[in-house]
Coordinates of C-alpha atoms and ligand atoms in Angstrom, one line a residue:
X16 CA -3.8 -13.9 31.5
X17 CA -0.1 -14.8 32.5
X18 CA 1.8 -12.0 34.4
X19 CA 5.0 -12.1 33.0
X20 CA 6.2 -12.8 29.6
X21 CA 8.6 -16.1 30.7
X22 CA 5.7 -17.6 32.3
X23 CA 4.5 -17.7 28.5
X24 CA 6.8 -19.4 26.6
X25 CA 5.0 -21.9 25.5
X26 CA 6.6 -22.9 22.5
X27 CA 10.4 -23.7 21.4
X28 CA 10.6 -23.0 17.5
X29 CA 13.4 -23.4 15.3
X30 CA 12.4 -20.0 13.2
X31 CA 10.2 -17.0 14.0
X32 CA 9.4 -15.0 10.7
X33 CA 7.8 -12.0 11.6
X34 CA 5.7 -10.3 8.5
X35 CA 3.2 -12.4 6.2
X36 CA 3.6 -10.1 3.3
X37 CA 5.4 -12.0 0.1
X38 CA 8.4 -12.5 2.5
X39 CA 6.9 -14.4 5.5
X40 CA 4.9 -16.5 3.6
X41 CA 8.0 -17.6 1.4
X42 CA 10.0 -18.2 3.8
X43 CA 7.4 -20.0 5.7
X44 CA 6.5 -22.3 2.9
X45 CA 10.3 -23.4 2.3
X46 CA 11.3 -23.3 5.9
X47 CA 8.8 -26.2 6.4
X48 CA 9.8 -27.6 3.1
X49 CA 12.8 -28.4 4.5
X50 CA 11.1 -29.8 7.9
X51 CA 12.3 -26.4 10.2
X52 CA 9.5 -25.9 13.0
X53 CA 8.3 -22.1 11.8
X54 CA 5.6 -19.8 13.3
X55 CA 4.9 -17.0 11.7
X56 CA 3.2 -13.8 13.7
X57 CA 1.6 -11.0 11.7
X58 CA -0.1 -7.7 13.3
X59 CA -3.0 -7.7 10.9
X60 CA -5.5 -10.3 10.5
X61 CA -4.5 -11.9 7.7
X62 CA -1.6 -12.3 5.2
X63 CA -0.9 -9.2 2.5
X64 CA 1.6 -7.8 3.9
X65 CA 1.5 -3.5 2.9
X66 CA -1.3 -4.7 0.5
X67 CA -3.7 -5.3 3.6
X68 CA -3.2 -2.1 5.2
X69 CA -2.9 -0.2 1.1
X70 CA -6.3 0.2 0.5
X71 CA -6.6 3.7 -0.4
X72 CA -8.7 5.0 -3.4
X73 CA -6.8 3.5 -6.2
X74 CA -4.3 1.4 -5.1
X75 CA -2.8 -1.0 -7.6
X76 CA 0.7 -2.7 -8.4
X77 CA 3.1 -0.7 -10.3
X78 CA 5.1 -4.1 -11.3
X79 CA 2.9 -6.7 -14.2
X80 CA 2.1 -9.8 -13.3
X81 CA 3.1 -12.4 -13.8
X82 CA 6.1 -10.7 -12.8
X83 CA 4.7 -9.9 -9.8
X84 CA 4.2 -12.8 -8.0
X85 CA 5.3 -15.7 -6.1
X86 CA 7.1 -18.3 -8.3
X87 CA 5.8 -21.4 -6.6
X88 CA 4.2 -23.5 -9.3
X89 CA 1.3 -25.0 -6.7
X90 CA 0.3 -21.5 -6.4
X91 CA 0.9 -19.7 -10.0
X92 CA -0.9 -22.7 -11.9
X93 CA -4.0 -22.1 -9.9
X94 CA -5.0 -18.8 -9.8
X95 CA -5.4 -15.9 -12.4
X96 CA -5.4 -12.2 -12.7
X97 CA -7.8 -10.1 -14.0
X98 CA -5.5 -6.8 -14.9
X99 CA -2.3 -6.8 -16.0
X100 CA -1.6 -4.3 -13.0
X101 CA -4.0 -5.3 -10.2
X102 CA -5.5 -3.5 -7.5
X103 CA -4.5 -3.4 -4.1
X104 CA -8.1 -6.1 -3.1
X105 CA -7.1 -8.3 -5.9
X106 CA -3.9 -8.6 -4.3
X107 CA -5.2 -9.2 -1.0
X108 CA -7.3 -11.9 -2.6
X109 CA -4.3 -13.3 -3.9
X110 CA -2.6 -13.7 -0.8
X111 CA -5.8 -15.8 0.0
X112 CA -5.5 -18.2 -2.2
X113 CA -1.5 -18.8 -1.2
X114 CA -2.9 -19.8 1.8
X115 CA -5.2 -22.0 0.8
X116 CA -2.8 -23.6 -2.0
X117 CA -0.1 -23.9 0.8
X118 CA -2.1 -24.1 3.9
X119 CA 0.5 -21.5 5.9
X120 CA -2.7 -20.5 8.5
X121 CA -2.0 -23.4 10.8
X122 CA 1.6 -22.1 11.2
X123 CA 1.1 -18.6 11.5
X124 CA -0.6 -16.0 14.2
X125 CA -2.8 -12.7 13.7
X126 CA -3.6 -9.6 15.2
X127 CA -0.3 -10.0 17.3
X128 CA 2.5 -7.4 17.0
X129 CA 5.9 -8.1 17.8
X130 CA 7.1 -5.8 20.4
X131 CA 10.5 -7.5 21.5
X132 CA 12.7 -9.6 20.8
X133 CA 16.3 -10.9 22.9
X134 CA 18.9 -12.9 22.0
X135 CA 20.4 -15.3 24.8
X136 CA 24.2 -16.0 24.3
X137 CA 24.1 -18.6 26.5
X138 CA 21.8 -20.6 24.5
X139 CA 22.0 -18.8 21.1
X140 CA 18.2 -18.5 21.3
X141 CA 16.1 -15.6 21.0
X142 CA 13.0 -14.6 22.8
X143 CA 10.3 -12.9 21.0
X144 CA 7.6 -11.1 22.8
X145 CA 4.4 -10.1 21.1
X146 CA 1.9 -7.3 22.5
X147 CA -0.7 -9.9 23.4
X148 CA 2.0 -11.3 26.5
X149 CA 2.8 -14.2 24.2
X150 CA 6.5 -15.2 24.0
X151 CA 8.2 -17.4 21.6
X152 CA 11.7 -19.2 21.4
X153 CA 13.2 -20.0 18.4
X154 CA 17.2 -20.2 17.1
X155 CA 16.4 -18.4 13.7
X156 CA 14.8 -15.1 14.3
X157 CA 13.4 -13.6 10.8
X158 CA 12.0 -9.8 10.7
X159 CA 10.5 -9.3 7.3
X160 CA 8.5 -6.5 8.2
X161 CA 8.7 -4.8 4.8
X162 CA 10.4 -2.1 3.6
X163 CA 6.8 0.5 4.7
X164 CA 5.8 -0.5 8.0
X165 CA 6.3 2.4 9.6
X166 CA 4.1 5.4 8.9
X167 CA 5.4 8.9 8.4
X168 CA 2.8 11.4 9.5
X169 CA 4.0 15.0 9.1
X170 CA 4.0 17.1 12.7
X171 CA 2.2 20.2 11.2
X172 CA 1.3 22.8 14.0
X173 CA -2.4 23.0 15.0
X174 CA -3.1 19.7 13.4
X175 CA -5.5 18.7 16.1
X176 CA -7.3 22.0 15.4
X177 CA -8.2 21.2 12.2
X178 CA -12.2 20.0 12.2
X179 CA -11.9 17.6 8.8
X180 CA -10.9 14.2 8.7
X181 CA -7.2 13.0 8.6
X182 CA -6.6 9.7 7.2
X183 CA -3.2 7.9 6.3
X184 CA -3.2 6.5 3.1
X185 CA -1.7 3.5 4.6
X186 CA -4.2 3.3 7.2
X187 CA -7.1 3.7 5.0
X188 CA -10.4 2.6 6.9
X189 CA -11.1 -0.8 5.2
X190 CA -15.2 0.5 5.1
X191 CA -14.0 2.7 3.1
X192 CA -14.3 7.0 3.5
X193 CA -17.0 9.4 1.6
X194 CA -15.5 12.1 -0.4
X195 CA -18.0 12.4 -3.0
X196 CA -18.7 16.3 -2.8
X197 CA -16.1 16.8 -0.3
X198 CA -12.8 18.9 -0.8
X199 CA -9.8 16.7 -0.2
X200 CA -6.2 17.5 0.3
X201 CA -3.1 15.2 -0.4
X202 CA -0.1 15.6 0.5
X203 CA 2.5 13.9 -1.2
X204 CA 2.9 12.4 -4.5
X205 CA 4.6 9.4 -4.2
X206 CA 2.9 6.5 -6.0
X207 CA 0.3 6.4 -3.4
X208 CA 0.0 10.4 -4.2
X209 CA -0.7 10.0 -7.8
X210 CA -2.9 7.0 -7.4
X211 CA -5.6 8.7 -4.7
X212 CA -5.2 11.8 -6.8
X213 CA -6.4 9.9 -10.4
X214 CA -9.2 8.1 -8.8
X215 CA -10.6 10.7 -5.8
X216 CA -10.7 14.0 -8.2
X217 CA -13.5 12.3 -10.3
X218 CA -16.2 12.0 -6.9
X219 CA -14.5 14.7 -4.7
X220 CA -15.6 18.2 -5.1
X221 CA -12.2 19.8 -5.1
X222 CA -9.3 17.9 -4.8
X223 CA -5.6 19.9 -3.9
X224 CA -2.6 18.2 -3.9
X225 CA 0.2 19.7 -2.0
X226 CA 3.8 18.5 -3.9
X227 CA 7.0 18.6 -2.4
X228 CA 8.9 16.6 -5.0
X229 CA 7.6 16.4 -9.0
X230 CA 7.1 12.8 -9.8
X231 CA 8.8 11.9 -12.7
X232 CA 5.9 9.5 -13.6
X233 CA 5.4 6.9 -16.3
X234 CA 2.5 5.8 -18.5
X235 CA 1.2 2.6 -16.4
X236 CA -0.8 1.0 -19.6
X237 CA -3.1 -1.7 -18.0
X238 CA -4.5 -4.7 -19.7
X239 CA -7.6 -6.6 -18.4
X240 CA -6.7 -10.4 -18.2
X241 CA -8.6 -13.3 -19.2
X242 CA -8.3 -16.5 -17.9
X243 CA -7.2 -18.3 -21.5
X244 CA -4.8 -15.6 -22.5
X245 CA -3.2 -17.0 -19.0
X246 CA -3.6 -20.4 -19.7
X247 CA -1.9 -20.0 -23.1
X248 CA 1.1 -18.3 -20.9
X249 CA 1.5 -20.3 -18.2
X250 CA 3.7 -22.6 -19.5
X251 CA 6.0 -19.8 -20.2
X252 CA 6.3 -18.9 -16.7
X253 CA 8.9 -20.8 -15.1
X254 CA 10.4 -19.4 -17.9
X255 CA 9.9 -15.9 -16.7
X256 CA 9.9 -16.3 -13.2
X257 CA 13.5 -17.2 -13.9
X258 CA 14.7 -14.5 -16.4
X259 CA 13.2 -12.1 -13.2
X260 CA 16.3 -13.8 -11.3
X261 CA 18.8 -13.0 -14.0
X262 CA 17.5 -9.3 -14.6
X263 CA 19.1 -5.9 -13.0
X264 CA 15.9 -4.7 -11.2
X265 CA 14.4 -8.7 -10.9
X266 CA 12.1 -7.1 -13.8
X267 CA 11.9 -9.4 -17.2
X268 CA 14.1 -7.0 -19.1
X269 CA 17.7 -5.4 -18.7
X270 CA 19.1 -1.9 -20.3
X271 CA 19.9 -2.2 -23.6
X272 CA 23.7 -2.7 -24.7
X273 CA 23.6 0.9 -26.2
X274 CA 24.7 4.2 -24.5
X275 CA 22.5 7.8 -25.0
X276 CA 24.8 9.6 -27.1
X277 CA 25.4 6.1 -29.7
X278 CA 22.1 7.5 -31.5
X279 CA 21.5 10.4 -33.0
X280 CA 18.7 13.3 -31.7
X281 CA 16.1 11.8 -34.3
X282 CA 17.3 8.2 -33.7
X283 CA 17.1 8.8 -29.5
X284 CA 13.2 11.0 -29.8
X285 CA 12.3 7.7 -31.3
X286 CA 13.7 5.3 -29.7
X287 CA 12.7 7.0 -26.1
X288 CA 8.7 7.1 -27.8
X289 CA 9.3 3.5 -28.2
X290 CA 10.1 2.9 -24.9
X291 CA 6.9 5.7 -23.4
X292 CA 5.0 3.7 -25.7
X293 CA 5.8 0.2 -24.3
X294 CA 5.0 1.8 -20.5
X295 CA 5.8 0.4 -17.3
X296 CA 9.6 1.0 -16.0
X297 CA 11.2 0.4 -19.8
X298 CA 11.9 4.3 -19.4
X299 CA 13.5 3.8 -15.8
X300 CA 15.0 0.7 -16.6
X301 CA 15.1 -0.6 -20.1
X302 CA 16.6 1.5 -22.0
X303 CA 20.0 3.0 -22.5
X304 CA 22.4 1.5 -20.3
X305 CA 23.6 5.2 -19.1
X306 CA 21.0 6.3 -17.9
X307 CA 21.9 6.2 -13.9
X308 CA 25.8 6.5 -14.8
X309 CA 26.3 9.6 -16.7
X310 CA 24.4 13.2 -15.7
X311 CA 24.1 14.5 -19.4
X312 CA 22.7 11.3 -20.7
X313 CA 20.3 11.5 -17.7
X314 CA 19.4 14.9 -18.2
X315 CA 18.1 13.8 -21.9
X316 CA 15.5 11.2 -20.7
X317 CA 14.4 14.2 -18.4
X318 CA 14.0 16.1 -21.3
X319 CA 12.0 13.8 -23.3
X320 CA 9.8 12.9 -20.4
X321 CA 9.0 16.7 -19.7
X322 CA 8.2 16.6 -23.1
X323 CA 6.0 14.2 -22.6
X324 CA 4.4 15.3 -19.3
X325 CA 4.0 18.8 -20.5
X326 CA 2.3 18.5 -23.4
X327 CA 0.0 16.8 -21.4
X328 CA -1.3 19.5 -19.2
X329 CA -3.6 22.2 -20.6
X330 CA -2.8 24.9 -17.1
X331 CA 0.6 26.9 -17.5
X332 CA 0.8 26.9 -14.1
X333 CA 0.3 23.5 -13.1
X334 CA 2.6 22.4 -15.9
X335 CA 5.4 24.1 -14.4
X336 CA 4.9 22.8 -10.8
X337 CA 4.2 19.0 -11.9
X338 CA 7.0 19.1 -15.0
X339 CA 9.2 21.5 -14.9
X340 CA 11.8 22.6 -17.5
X341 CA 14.8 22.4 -15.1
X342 CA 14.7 18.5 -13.4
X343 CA 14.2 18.3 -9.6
X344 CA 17.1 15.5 -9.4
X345 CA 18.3 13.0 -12.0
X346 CA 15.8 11.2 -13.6
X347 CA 15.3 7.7 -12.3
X348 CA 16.7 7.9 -9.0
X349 CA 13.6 7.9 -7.2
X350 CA 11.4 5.4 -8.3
X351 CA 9.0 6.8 -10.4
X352 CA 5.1 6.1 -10.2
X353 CA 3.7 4.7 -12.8
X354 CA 0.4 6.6 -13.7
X355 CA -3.1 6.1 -15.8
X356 CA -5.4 9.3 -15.9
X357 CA -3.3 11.2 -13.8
X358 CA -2.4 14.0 -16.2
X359 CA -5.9 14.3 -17.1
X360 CA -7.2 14.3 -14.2
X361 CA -4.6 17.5 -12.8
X362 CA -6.5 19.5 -16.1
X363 CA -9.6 19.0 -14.1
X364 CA -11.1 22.4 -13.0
X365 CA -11.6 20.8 -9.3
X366 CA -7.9 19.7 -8.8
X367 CA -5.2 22.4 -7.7
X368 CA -1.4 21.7 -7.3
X369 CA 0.3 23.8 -4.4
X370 CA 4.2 23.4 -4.7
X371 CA 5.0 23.2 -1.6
X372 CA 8.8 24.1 -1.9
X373 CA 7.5 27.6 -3.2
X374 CA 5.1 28.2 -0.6
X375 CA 5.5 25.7 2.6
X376 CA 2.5 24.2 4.5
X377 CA 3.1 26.4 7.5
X378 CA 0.0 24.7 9.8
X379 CA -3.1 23.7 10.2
X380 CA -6.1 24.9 10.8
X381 CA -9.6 24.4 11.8
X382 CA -10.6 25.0 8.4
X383 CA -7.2 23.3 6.5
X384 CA -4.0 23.9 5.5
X385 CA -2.5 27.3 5.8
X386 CA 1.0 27.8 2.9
X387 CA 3.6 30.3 3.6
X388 CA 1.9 32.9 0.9
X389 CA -1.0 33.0 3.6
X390 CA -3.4 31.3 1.8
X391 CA -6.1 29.1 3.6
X392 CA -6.8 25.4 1.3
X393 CA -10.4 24.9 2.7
X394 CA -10.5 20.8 3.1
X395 CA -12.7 18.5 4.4
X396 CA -10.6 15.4 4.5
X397 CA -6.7 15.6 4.7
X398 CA -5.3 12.3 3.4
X399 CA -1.2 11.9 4.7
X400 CA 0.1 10.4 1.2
X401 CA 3.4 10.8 2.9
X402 CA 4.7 7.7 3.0
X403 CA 7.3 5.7 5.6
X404 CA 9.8 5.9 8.0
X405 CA 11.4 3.5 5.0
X406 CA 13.4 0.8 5.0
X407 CA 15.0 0.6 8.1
X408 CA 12.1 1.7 10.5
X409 CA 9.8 -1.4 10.6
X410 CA 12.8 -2.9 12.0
X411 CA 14.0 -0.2 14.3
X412 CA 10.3 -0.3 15.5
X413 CA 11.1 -3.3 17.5
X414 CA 13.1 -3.4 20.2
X415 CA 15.6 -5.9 18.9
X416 CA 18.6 -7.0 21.5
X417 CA 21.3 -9.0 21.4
X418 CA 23.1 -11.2 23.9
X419 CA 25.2 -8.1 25.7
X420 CA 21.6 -5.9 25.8
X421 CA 22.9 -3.5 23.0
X422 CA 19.7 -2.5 20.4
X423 CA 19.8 -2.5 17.1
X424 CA 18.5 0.7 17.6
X425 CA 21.6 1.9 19.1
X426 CA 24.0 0.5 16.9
X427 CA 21.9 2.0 14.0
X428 CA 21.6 5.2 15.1
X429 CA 23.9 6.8 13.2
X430 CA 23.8 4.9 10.0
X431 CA 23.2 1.3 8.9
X432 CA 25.3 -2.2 9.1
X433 CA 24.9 -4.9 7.7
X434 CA 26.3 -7.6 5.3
X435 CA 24.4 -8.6 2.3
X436 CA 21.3 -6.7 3.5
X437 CA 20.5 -9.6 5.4
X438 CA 22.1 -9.8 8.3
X439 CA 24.0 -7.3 11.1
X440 CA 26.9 -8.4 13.3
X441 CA 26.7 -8.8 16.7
X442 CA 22.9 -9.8 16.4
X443 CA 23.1 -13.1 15.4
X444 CA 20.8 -15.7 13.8
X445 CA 18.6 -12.7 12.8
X446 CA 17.8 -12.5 8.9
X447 CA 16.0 -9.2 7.3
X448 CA 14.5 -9.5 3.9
X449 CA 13.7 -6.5 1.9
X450 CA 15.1 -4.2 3.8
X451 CA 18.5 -2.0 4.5
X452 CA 20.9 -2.3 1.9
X453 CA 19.5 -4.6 -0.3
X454 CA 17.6 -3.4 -3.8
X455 CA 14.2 -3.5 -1.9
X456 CA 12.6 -0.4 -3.1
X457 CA 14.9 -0.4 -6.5
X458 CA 13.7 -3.7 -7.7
X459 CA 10.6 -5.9 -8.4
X460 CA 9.6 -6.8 -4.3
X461 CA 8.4 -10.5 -4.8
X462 CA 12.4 -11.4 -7.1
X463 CA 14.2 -9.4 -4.1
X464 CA 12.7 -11.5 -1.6
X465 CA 12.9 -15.2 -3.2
X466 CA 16.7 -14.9 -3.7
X467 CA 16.8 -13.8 0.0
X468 CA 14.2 -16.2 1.2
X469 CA 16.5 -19.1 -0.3
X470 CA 19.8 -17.6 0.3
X471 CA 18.1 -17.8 4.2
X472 CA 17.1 -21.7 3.3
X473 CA 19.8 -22.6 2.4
X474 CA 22.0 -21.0 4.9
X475 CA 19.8 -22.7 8.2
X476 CA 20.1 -26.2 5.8
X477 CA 23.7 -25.8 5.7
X478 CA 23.9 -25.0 9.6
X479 CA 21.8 -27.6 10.5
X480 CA 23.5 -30.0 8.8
X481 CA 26.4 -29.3 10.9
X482 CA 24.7 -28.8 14.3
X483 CA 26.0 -25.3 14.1
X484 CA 23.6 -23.3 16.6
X485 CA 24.9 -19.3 15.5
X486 CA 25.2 -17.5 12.2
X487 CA 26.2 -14.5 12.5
X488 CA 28.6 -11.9 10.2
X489 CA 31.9 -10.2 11.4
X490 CA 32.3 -6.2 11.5
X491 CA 34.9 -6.4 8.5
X492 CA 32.9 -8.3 6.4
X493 CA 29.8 -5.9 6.7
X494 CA 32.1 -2.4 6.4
X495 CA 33.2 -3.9 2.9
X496 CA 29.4 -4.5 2.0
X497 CA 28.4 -1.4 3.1
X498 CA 31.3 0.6 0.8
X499 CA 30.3 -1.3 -2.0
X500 CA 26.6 -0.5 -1.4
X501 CA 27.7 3.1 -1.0
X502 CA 30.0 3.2 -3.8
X503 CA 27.2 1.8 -6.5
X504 CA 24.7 4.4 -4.9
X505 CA 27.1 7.4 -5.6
Ligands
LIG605 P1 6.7 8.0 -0.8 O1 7.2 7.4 -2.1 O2 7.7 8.0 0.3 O3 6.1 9.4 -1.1 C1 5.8 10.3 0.0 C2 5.5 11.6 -0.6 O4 5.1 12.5 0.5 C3 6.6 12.3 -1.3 O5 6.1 13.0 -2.4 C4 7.2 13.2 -0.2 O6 7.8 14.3 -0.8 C5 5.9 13.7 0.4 N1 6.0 14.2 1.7 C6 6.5 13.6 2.9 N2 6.4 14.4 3.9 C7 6.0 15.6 3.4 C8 5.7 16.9 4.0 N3 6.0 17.1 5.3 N4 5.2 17.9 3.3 C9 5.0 17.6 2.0 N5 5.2 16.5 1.3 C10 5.7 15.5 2.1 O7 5.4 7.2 -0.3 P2 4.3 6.3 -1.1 O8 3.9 7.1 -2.3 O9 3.3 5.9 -0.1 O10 5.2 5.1 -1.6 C11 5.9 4.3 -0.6 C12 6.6 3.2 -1.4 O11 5.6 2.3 -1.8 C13 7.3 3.6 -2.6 O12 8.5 2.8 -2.8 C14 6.4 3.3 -3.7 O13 7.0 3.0 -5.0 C15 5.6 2.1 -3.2 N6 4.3 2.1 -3.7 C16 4.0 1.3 -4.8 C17 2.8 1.3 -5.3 C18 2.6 0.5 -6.5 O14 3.1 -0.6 -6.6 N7 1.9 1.0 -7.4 C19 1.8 2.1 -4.8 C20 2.0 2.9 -3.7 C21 3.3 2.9 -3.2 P3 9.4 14.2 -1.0 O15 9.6 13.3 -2.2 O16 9.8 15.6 -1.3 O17 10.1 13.6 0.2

């Protein structure tokens, strides 16, 4: 083993992508297209990105395919889907087969976590330094760890008391965990929330979900897939794969050219049933073009949905909690789940809803979870449905430097800077993808990341072509991008 990490340098790269989620193994593919020397260094032992390490109890997409998907014809002409919304291990053997099609293995490396990584004004090179004592040079330094690789695990006193299991949904043990006759608690209800809580409550003995935040969910509609209704489409999907480009959300639809209050009540009940009919985001982000822009129009989506969700669920009580009259926040500004048997499944006698803004998990114990109205929710496995240190923290999880030793840590510690969500001053050559202000966890991921990944290309083509050796943005230009980023969110 070498002692020190510049005894280990054994390679000089012109690009490091770190990530082989859809990302890395974009950018890896056109990188080399273009004839740049690329390594690409994952933590987990294959590519999948967040769909490796997703493999809870129902995991799926929330996004169709073909939609959701890399465009690269090598790849979308040679495989197919069995569900219209697939799970997390179909997925996973997706990723596969983008390997095999584009043979990115002999350019990649596994089970090895970036821990560090340096940039050297004198030679405008980084340094990246992997847990494993491995370091690698390169001028093009690409993080695209993914907007969830950082997990958020609430600190609830006398957690280590407590004699159940504890899993992470994003950590789920890939053998899989017994809960068949067990009593399960989730907390959280997220996407990931909704989908463990559909699928465990029919095996588990009592499932209780513990909500923080109502999920203003959405009726998923799945399709199983043959492979001759996808031969009859594939010719369409270049096609579609570019409509995704030209779309708001990178979907393959836009909001209609019509505001809330153009229709009447009976004209806008039937028109939003058209939409909950159709499923998937149509609701979010196919429908009136008002929606996000103006409160009242907002507030009569909400309406309609708790409609909806409510008529739904048999319990008075559990109504209230998971649909409530008055709307927790706007509709549509947190990206809603998309669900399949998840309101039946809540009429279950076995599942319980705690709202935990009502009564607070106040600790654990070694029996379970103890709420602020001092009741004890006996459990057996505790799953953590809580989600990420989002967006940023996959990349603040590094210890990124640049040429004068300041982090990226530091100079996002009080807020985040950068210019076109893709790049930060003072840290130059480094590129992020999916990440801090760009529409990452507001769009469809795989759109996001190809107009990135060739915005990237085509910037290290252009450089190269000049023998330019550093790239970076100036502090005015990222202060106007992040006002206009902030002035769309408000
Ligand atoms: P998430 O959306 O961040 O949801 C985390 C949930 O945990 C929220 O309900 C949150 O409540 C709750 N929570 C966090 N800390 C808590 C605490 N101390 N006490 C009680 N509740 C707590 O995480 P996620 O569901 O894992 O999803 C992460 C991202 O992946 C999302 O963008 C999601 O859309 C995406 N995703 C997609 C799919 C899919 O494609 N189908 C599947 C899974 C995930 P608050 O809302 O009150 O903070």
């Amino acid at each position: 083993m070498p002692s020190t990490i510049e005894e280990t340098l054994d390679r000089e790269l012109d690009v490091v992508v770190v990530g082989g989620g859809f990302s890395g193994c974009y950018l890896l593919h056109k990188l080399r297209q273009q004839g740049f020397k690329v390594l690409l260094i994952e933590s987990a032992s294959g590519f999948g990105g967040v769909w490796r390490w997703n493999c809870y109890p129902g995991a799926r997409v929330d996004t169709h395919v073909p939609l959701y998907e890399l465009s690269i014809p090598e790849v979308t002409q040679t495989w197919n889907w069995t569900e219209k919304f697939p799970k997390s291990a179909e997925l996973v053997r997706y990723f596969e087969h983008v390997d095999k099609v584009l043979d990115l293995k002999n350019d990649s490396v596994f089970n090895t976590k970036v821990v560090k990584a340096t940039f050297n004004d004198d030679d405008s090179l980084w340094t990246i330094a992997t847990d494993n004592g491995t370091a690698y040079k390169a001028t093009w330094f690409i993080p695209s760890v993914g907007f969830a690789a950082k997990r958020l695990y609430p600190d609830f006193p006398g957690l280590d008391d407590f004699k159940g299991v504890v899993h992470h949904s994003s950590f789920w043990p890939t053998e899989g965990v017994t809960y068949s006759g067990k009593r399960v608690g989730v907390i959280g209800t997220g996407s990931t929330g909704i989908q463990l809580v559909q699928e465990m409550s029919k095996d588990a003995k009592a499932l209780t979900l513990f909500q923080r935040t109502p999920n203003l969910a959405l009726p998923l509609h799945n399709v199983k897939l043959t492979p001759e209704m996808q031969a009859e489409n594939k010719p369409r999907y270049p096609a579609i794969h570019k409509l995704r480009l030209e779309s708001k959300g990178g979907y393959d639809f836009n909001a209609d050219d019509i505001d809330t209050f153009d229709h009447t009540p009976e004209e806008r009940e039937a028109y939003l049933e058209a939409k909950w009919k159709e499923g998937g985001f149509l609701l979010w982000v196919g429908q009136y073009r008002d929606v996000l822009t103006n409160l009242k129009a907002n507030r009569e989506t909400y309406d309609f949905w708790a409609r909806k969700v409510r008529a739904m669920i048999s319990d008075p009580q559990k109504r209230d909690v998971l649909a409530p009259l008055e709307p927790h926040h706007p509709f549509g500004t947190k990206r809603p789940a998309l669900f399949m048997n998840f309101y039946e499944a809540v009429n279950q006698d076995n599942v319980h809803i705690v709202d935990v803004n009502k009564f607070p998990i106040q600790k654990a114990v070694g029996s379970g979870l103890v709420t602020a109205d001092g009741k004890t929710h006996e459990l057996d496995i505790l799953v953590m449905a809580t989600g990420f240190d989002a967006i940023t923290g996959g990349l603040k999880a590094i210890d990124i430097r640049n040429g004068t030793g300041e982090s990226l840590n530091g100079k996002w510690a009080n807020g985040t800077w950068t210019n076109l969500g893709l790049m930060t001053a003072g840290f130059p050559n480094m590129f992020f993808t999916y990440g801090p202000h760009g529409p990452t966890a507001f769009s469809n991921g795989p759109t996001c990341i190809e107009i990135q990944g060739d915005w990237i290309v085509e910037a290290l083509v252009y450089h190269r072509s000049r023998a330019n050796k550093r790239m970076e943005p100036t502090p005015t230009a990222e202060i106007k991008f992040r006002n206009l980023v902030n002035d769309r969110t408000n």
